[in-house]
């Protein structure tokens, strides 16, 4: 296994490069993705190497980015749309919900909606408003879509390629606060399937599930918890829709305790979904109610106080304490 | 009301008039063919309306009055062109070869689509106003990348012209010089909303502000629509970019069978437009200029009646799908929630699970 | 208490009429709401009586309907926007999520976003695609919004007035399949607050929560269940965001069993939220996992088979059987 | 590149030129006032850029090069008019009386707004491209209903002009003849995207297709911008409907302090535009035509420096808000999830809960 160390941003860039190399029908489209390489430089150098016809600088209109990607899909192309920031995906919401999610069905399977919508999501980079949102549940709810999120450079490298190759439309959520963190990338083979959840750390007391930027925070919490005598099992959901319940059920059946961590607010979130579903599947094992550690029910705050909004090690440990506090 | 710039080659009375830029290239046989198309499409529309009244369709969106616009546009297409309709383009679908019974599936509420869009090169209906305009531009960008000499045409109404998606599609078509023709049927109404609320100036004038030509054609003059559309499609195919065609026409029927137009428009208006009927004027031309006989017209009517009979049979034979079909083609690949739903439905005995 | 019998459609019409009478700053805006009275005739006669300046026929663009209502709110008007059908709200999603939900906060409380967005929602009327959706969770998730749903003519009459008077933006979900059903309307005083959940029928075995069109279905299920020896407590949620947990917690603590009924698919739905939250609040009382009876995870199907998609009496009873089947 | 229809009253060299429709109505004192405004706004911009470099601001969006457009537009407003900006309208905010330190709050990341929009009749910043254009039209519809003689103006960029919301706002403004002025600063760039990708034809030409006038003005000529805007606002106030003004200008700095323009544009282009600086040409005019002395210019500079000093102090004094403030003003009325969040934050010791 030959691995190379690179940042998540670079891993995505390399993954996209391979996708472009492998299949001539793959296109990238988005605002400022050409010469600038995107505001996060994820597409750096790709227009230079693959041309303006394959790495397309878009006029500034998200509905059009997604809507034309639909037309390109009908023509047999696979477009990876970059939405510049999470908060700018909403102008495209109609095209995503009414068309991207439904055209495979409406055409009786004739159209393949093999497109990827890349969303740099979650907060933590000190940005201004609309640049730190967690809209994943809007998409997870929507039948016809799939939603995934990477948390490591290796996953980023492989998942973006797997997503491009997949025939269903995929909302690809990238934890922008982790773009610049390095990790080992195996250039030879993917660590997991695109729709697999992964146990990042085994433990016996509490199952803690998260995704995207939260995974690292949870792992840190697990370190601290260990020193306090609690053993956390950490699961990186990776696929948010569909959920890969297998490893989660196995874990909760073992630990009997569940905490879900997410930056999105609680209401009707992935966290709600995981707790509702796992409470059902693991009813007799649950020694405490599943708890969520989430963003608060407020618009994402100004970034000077975002740390108080985002799930922290402390808040995760507090939830762990609470589930451990239930009599069983 | 009617712009002097309206392209017209045939008066409402069926007399030819000349136009500085356009002249009809059609033979008598071709015009007779268009006549036949229009008669059949109107018959299809009437039959569907009665099927709906008899409870056999959930809904119907009449096309009556717009046959000239749709047949003129539909017949201007080359086989390899691709079209993106809204929900009222039965005439265009007819030209593309979509079987009438397939057009009615959506209205019988047994599907959300109805035909194979790749086979007929005519996309599935789009109900959300304007969404399809962006699909057309995207498809056209694909045509460019393939280096193909094909054109793309999309249809929308005067009402839909106010939607952001339609307007963004103008921006994109211009930016990428996409081989696309925007065919706007200004039928004066968007349900109860008059087209004058969508724009105080003729809609075709929007195009130059985005950097491509707009043209208004008498939508009830199938000869003019044909020529105008043909040229626009040619321009698209040869790298000369997009065109917006505003076909000035009239929705003679209700918006749909659920609608009650007496609430918002006066009969007199409909009467005026009856005199501009797209079918009558071609018939007059054929009779006078090409000496087409009554018996020929009768044959067309008979053919249309036959089509209607078959259509009725086909529709009545369309039973509800097995409920379990709702799980098909939601995803291209396996999906646990689909499996779960399928299982539940079988367990509940709602479906035998044959699918 | 002087009551009058009327349909929900008429009750909404009368409620809007009273709102227009009471406050000159109240406006209605939407597609075809003038002469036509809206496709469901909810605004029938109102333009005639209040003029085109107060009952505004809109060009066909939902983002503009909501976006201009925001501007009108800033100017001190209270606009009731009619979205013609649930499936046509998505073009306005950006304005709703990025502006309507956030401007009160962004302006530090200076702007009051007292607008109402009326959504005829849920299915059951034999319509074509996009006319039968249940998008309520998208809005319930969104901090800054409130979401309510009426299930009776009396509620419709009062809730619409309460919503118009309220200073926060409200997504007002109307179960279109119940528009033509009659009920008694008390013209003198409101039965409940706008943000109250209501126990529609008391019972002791299972708490069944629903809203909108489902309430009546649940009540019918309760009748059947009774004959089978089960006593269902039926709660009409009415307010979907925020949830009124009080009556629900009391009920689940009593019954120990919970079923939630909704037309939306399961994933990250109101049902998920209710089960996650009530499982937490009533952990020691739960004798079975909370179950959801929902639409399936597919685009709303063609209406000839919609009955197999929407929660039916049978499916509700099946869930009741299942929760009753747990050992406790 | 520059359209011949561009309205200009002052050459880049500061010489007056005449225009058939517009002439400057400004006195020397007023022009000096504009000069002062522009110098102060540029100073504000430079100070903010250094504050950002020193880690005191999270971000800054420079306005350098666009002072002529913004001061010309801002000073044309009447006190009761209402304005809806995007995120770069520091010059307009200045004219509306927004204190400089309030403009910087959002960039210090201590708030998502920054000032009282009703007090200054200048709305809070809008970051989502184009959303504000619809707010402006809605507000203008309110003005109409109040029978008030007020105008509304909204600002957006060449990039935002491609967004559906901006285009729908044109439809609506025309439909309702709303008293609104669309002020588009075409600064040639939307981050790295050249304005030529948004439109192949000058942006002002979009307006006639929607049924109202569009006009292009030299955005670096504060005299011309003032006159053009004043007339458009007058038209709005007197029931003559909307106008689209395209102020042709240039973003001399980076898009924001996070941007690296060397990746996508050449220095030579910036150099060309330095010769069209909006401040220099007014200074030349004042010196030559009004004999304004060097000492007067120095006074203005000194005033700007003073403002900058105070601004720096004010910014440094802006501490992070108490985290619990995130629960304020989310809802106008009590909300259980807000109470719950507040409680949790206090229990966790993240906030003392003073708020
Ligand atoms: C986004 C959206 N909003 C509302 C509707 C409801 N609706 C269906 S047809 C229609 C009128 C459309 O008018 P027009 O575009 O002129 O087309 P026509 O029906 O006249 O062919 C409306 C408002 C819709 N389908 N989509
Ligand atoms: C809907 C949306 N998409 C993308 C962005 C990200 N973004 C911020 S500014 C900008 C460029 C805007 O260009 P322009 O409208 O010309 O304004 P300028 O920055 O030049 O003043 C982009 C793409 C955004 N703010 N909103
Ligand atoms: Mg129409
Ligand atoms: Mg710009």
PDB file of C-alpha atoms and ligand atoms in Angstrom, chain A residues 60, chain D residues 66 87-88 156-160 184-191 193-195 198 249 251 255, ligand 4:
ATOM      1  CA  UNK A  60     -23.198  33.429 -11.366  1.00  0.00           C
TER       2      UNK A  60
ATOM      3  CA  UNK D  66     -15.977  52.398  -7.266  1.00  0.00           C
ATOM      4  CA  UNK D  87     -21.982  43.769   0.582  1.00  0.00           C
ATOM      5  CA  UNK D  88     -19.645  46.264  -1.105  1.00  0.00           C
ATOM      6  CA  UNK D 156     -25.927  44.692  -7.291  1.00  0.00           C
ATOM      7  CA  UNK D 157     -22.964  43.717  -9.402  1.00  0.00           C
ATOM      8  CA  UNK D 158     -22.389  42.536 -12.931  1.00  0.00           C
ATOM      9  CA  UNK D 159     -22.100  38.995 -11.597  1.00  0.00           C
ATOM     10  CA  UNK D 160     -25.331  39.126  -9.648  1.00  0.00           C
ATOM     11  CA  UNK D 184     -25.746  47.832 -11.241  1.00  0.00           C
ATOM     12  CA  UNK D 185     -22.079  48.447 -10.643  1.00  0.00           C
ATOM     13  CA  UNK D 186     -20.373  46.721 -13.511  1.00  0.00           C
ATOM     14  CA  UNK D 187     -16.901  46.597 -12.038  1.00  0.00           C
ATOM     15  CA  UNK D 188     -15.868  44.117 -14.748  1.00  0.00           C
ATOM     16  CA  UNK D 189     -15.391  41.222 -12.351  1.00  0.00           C
ATOM     17  CA  UNK D 190     -17.368  38.849 -10.168  1.00  0.00           C
ATOM     18  CA  UNK D 191     -14.498  37.412  -8.193  1.00  0.00           C
ATOM     19  CA  UNK D 193     -15.458  35.877 -13.576  1.00  0.00           C
ATOM     20  CA  UNK D 194     -15.259  38.631 -16.193  1.00  0.00           C
ATOM     21  CA  UNK D 195     -18.478  40.547 -16.764  1.00  0.00           C
ATOM     22  CA  UNK D 198     -22.454  37.361 -17.718  1.00  0.00           C
ATOM     23  CA  UNK D 249     -16.532  51.037 -13.374  1.00  0.00           C
ATOM     24  CA  UNK D 251     -12.847  46.944  -9.033  1.00  0.00           C
ATOM     25  CA  UNK D 255     -12.651  40.815  -4.651  1.00  0.00           C
TER      26      UNK D 255
HETATM   27 MG1  LIG E   4     -18.602  42.755 -10.207  1.00  0.00          MG
END
